[in-house]
Coordinates of C-alpha atoms and ligand atoms in Angstrom, one line a residue:
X167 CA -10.3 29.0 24.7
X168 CA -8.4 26.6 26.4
X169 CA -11.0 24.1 28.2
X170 CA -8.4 21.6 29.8
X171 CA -7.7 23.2 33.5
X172 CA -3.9 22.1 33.0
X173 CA -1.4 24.1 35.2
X174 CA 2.2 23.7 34.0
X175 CA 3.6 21.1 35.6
X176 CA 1.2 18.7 35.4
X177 CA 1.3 15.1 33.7
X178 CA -1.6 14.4 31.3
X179 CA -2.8 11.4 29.2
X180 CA -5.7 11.2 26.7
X181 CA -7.0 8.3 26.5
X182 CA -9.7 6.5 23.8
X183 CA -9.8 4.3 20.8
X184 CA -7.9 5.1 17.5
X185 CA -10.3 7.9 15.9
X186 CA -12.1 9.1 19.0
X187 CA -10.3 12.3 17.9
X188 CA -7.4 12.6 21.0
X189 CA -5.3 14.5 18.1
X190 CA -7.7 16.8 16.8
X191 CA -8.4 18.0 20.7
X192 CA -4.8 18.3 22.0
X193 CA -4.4 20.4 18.3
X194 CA -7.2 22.4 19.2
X195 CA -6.1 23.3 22.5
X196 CA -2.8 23.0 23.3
X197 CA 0.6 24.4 21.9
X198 CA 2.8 21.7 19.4
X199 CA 5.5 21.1 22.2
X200 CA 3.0 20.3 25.1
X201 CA 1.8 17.6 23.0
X202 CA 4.3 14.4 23.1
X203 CA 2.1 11.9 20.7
X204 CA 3.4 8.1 19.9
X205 CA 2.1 8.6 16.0
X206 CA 4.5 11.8 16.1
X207 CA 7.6 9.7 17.5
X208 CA 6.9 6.5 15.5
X209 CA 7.4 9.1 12.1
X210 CA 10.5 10.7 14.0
X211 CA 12.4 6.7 14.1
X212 CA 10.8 5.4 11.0
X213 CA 9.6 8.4 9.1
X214 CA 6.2 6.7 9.1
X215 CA 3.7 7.5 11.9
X216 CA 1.3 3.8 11.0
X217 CA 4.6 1.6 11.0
X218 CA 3.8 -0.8 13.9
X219 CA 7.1 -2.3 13.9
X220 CA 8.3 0.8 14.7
X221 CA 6.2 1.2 18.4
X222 CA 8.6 -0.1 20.9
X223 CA 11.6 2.0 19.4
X224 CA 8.9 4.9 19.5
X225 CA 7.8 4.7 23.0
X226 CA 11.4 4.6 24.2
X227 CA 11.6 8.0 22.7
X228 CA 8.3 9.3 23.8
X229 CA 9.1 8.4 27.8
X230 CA 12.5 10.3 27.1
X231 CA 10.7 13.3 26.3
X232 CA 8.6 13.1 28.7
X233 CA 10.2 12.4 31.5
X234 CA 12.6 15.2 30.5
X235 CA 9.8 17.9 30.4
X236 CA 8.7 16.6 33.6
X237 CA 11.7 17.0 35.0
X238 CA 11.2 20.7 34.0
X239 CA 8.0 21.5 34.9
X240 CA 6.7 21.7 31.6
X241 CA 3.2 20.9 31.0
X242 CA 3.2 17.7 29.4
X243 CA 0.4 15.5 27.6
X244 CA 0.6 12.2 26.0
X245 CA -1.8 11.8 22.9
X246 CA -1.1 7.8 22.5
X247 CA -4.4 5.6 22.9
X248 CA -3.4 4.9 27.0
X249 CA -5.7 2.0 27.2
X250 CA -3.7 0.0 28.8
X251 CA -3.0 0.1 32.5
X252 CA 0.2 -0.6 31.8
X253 CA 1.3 2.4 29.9
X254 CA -1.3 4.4 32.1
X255 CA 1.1 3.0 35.2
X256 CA 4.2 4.5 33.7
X257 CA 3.3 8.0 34.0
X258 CA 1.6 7.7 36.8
X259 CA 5.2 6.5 38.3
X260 CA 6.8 9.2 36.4
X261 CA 4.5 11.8 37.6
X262 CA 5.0 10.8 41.2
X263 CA 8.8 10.8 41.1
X264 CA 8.9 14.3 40.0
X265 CA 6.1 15.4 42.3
X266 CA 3.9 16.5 39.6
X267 CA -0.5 16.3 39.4
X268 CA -1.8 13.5 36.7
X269 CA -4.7 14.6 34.6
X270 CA -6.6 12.1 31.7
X271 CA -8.7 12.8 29.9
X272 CA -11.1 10.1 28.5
X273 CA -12.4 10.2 25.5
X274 CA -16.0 9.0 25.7
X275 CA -17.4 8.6 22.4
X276 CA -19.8 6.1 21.7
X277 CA -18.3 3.3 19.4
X278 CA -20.4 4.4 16.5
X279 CA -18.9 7.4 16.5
X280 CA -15.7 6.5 16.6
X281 CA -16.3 4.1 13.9
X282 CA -17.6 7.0 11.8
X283 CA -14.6 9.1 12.3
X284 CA -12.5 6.2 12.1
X285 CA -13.9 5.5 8.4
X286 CA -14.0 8.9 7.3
X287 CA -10.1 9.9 7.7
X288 CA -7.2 9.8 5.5
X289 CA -5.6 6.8 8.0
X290 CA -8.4 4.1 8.4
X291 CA -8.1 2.0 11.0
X292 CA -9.5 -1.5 10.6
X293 CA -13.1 -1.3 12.4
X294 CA -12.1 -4.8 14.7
X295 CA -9.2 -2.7 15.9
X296 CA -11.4 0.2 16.5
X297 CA -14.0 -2.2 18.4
X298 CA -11.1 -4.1 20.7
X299 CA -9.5 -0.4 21.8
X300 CA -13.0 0.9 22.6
X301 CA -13.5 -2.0 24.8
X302 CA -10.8 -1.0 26.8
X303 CA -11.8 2.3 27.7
X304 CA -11.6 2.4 31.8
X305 CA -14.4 3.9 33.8
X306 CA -14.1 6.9 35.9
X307 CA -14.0 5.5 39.0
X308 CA -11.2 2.9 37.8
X309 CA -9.3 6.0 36.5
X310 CA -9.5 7.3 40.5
X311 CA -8.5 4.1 42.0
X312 CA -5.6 4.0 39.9
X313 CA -4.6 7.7 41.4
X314 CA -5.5 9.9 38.7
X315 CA -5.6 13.0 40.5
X316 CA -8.0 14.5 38.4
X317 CA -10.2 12.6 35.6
X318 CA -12.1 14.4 32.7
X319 CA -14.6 13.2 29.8
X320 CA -13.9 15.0 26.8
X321 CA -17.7 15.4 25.7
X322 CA -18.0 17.4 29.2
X323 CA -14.7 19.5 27.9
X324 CA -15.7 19.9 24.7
X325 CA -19.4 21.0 25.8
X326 CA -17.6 23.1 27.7
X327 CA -15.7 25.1 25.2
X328 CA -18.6 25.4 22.9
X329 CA -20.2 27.5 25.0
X330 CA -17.6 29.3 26.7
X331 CA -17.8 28.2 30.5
Ligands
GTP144 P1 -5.6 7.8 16.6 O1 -4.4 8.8 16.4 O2 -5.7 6.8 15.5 O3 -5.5 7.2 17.9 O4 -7.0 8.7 16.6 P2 -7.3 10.0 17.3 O5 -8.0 9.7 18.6 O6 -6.1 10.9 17.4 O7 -8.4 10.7 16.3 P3 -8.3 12.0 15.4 O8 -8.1 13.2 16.2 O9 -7.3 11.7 14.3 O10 -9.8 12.1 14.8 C1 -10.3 11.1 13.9 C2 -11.2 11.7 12.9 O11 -12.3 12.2 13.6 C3 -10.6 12.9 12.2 O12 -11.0 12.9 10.9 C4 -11.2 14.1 12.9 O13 -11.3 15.2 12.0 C5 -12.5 13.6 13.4 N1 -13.0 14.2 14.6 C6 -12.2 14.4 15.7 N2 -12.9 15.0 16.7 C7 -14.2 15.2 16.2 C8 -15.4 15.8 16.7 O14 -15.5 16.3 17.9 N3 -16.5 15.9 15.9 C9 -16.4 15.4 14.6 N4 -17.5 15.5 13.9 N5 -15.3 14.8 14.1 C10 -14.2 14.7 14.9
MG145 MG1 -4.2 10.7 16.9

C-alpha cells in the first residue's frame, strides 16, 4: 500500500541525512519514474552515483527532469538529501510556476539510527558527514513557513503502512 497521499501533479522532496533510508521508502512506494534521485543522475553523467565531483553537472540534469515532469503533471519526487534551504527553495519556485502542491517528507530518524544504517550498507558514508546532515534536518513548523503545503514525518508514514491505515 501506497502510504504517501501524493495526487499526480504534485511536487515532493524527501528530505534527511545520508542513510536515513529516503531510497529504500521512495523504492518501496512509488513507481521508478516518479522517483528523480541526485545518486541516480550523478551515475547517468559520470557512471558513478558517489563521485562528488560530479554533483553540480548532476543537479543540472535532475532540475531538467523535473521541471519537465512538472510541466506535465506528472507526479514528481526528489530523493536527494534537501537539507538545504536552498535546494528546498528551487522546487518550491518550480512548483509554484507550474501551479502544482509541494509535499516533503522528513525523515525523522534519530542520529543513532541513521548511523546504524549508515554503517551497515554497501556505500558507507563517513559518520561526521552523517552527524553534519542530520543537524540540518528543519523542523516542521520551519517546513510550513517556508510554504510546504503539506509536511510529513516518515516514522508517522511508515507506522502508517505497517498497519494498514
Ligand atoms: P543516501 O542515499 O546516502 O542519502 O541515503 P538514503 O537516505 O537513501 O538511505 P537508504 O535508503 O540507502 O538506507 C540506508 C540503509 O538503511 C540501507 O541499508 C537500508 O536497507 C536501511 N534502511 C532504510 N530504511 C530502513 C528502515 O526503515 N528500517 C531498517 N531497519 N533499515 C532501513
Ligand atoms: Mg539514497
Amino acid at each position: 500500500m501506497n502510504p504517501l497521499p501524493l495526487p499526480a501533479g504534485e511536487a515532493c522532496a524527501l528530505m534527511g541525512p545520508p542513510g536515513s533510508g529516503k531510497s529504500t521508502f521512495a523504492r518501496q512506494h512509488l513507481k521508478p519514474t516518479e522517483i528523480v534521485s541526485s545518486d541516480f543522475c550523478r551515475a547517468l553523467v559520470a557512471d558513478d552515483e558517489n563521485d562528488q565531483s560530479a554533483t553540480g553537472d548532476a543537479f543540472e540534469v535532475l532540475h531538467l527532469i523535473v521541471d519537465k515532469r512538472l510541466a506535465r503533471g506528472r507526479l514528481t519526487v526528489i530523493d536527494a538529501t534537501n537539507l538545504r534551504s536552498s535546494d528546498r527553495a528551487w522546487l518550491l519556485a518550480r512548483a509554484r510556476h507550474w501551479k502544482r502542491l509541494t509535499t516533503a517528507v522528513l525523515f525523522d530518524v534519530p542520529l543513532a539510527t541513521v548511523q546504524a544504517q549508515n554503517a551497515g550498507r554497501d556505500r558507507v558514508v563517513p559518520a561526521h558527514v552523517v552527524r553534519e546532515f542530520h543537524g540540518l534536518l528543519p523542523t516542521v513548523d520551519q517546513l510550513h513557513d517556508e510554504g510546504w503545503d503539506a509536511v510529513h514525518l516518515s516514522s508517522t508514514l511508515t507506522r502508517r503502512s505497517r498497519t494498514g491505515r
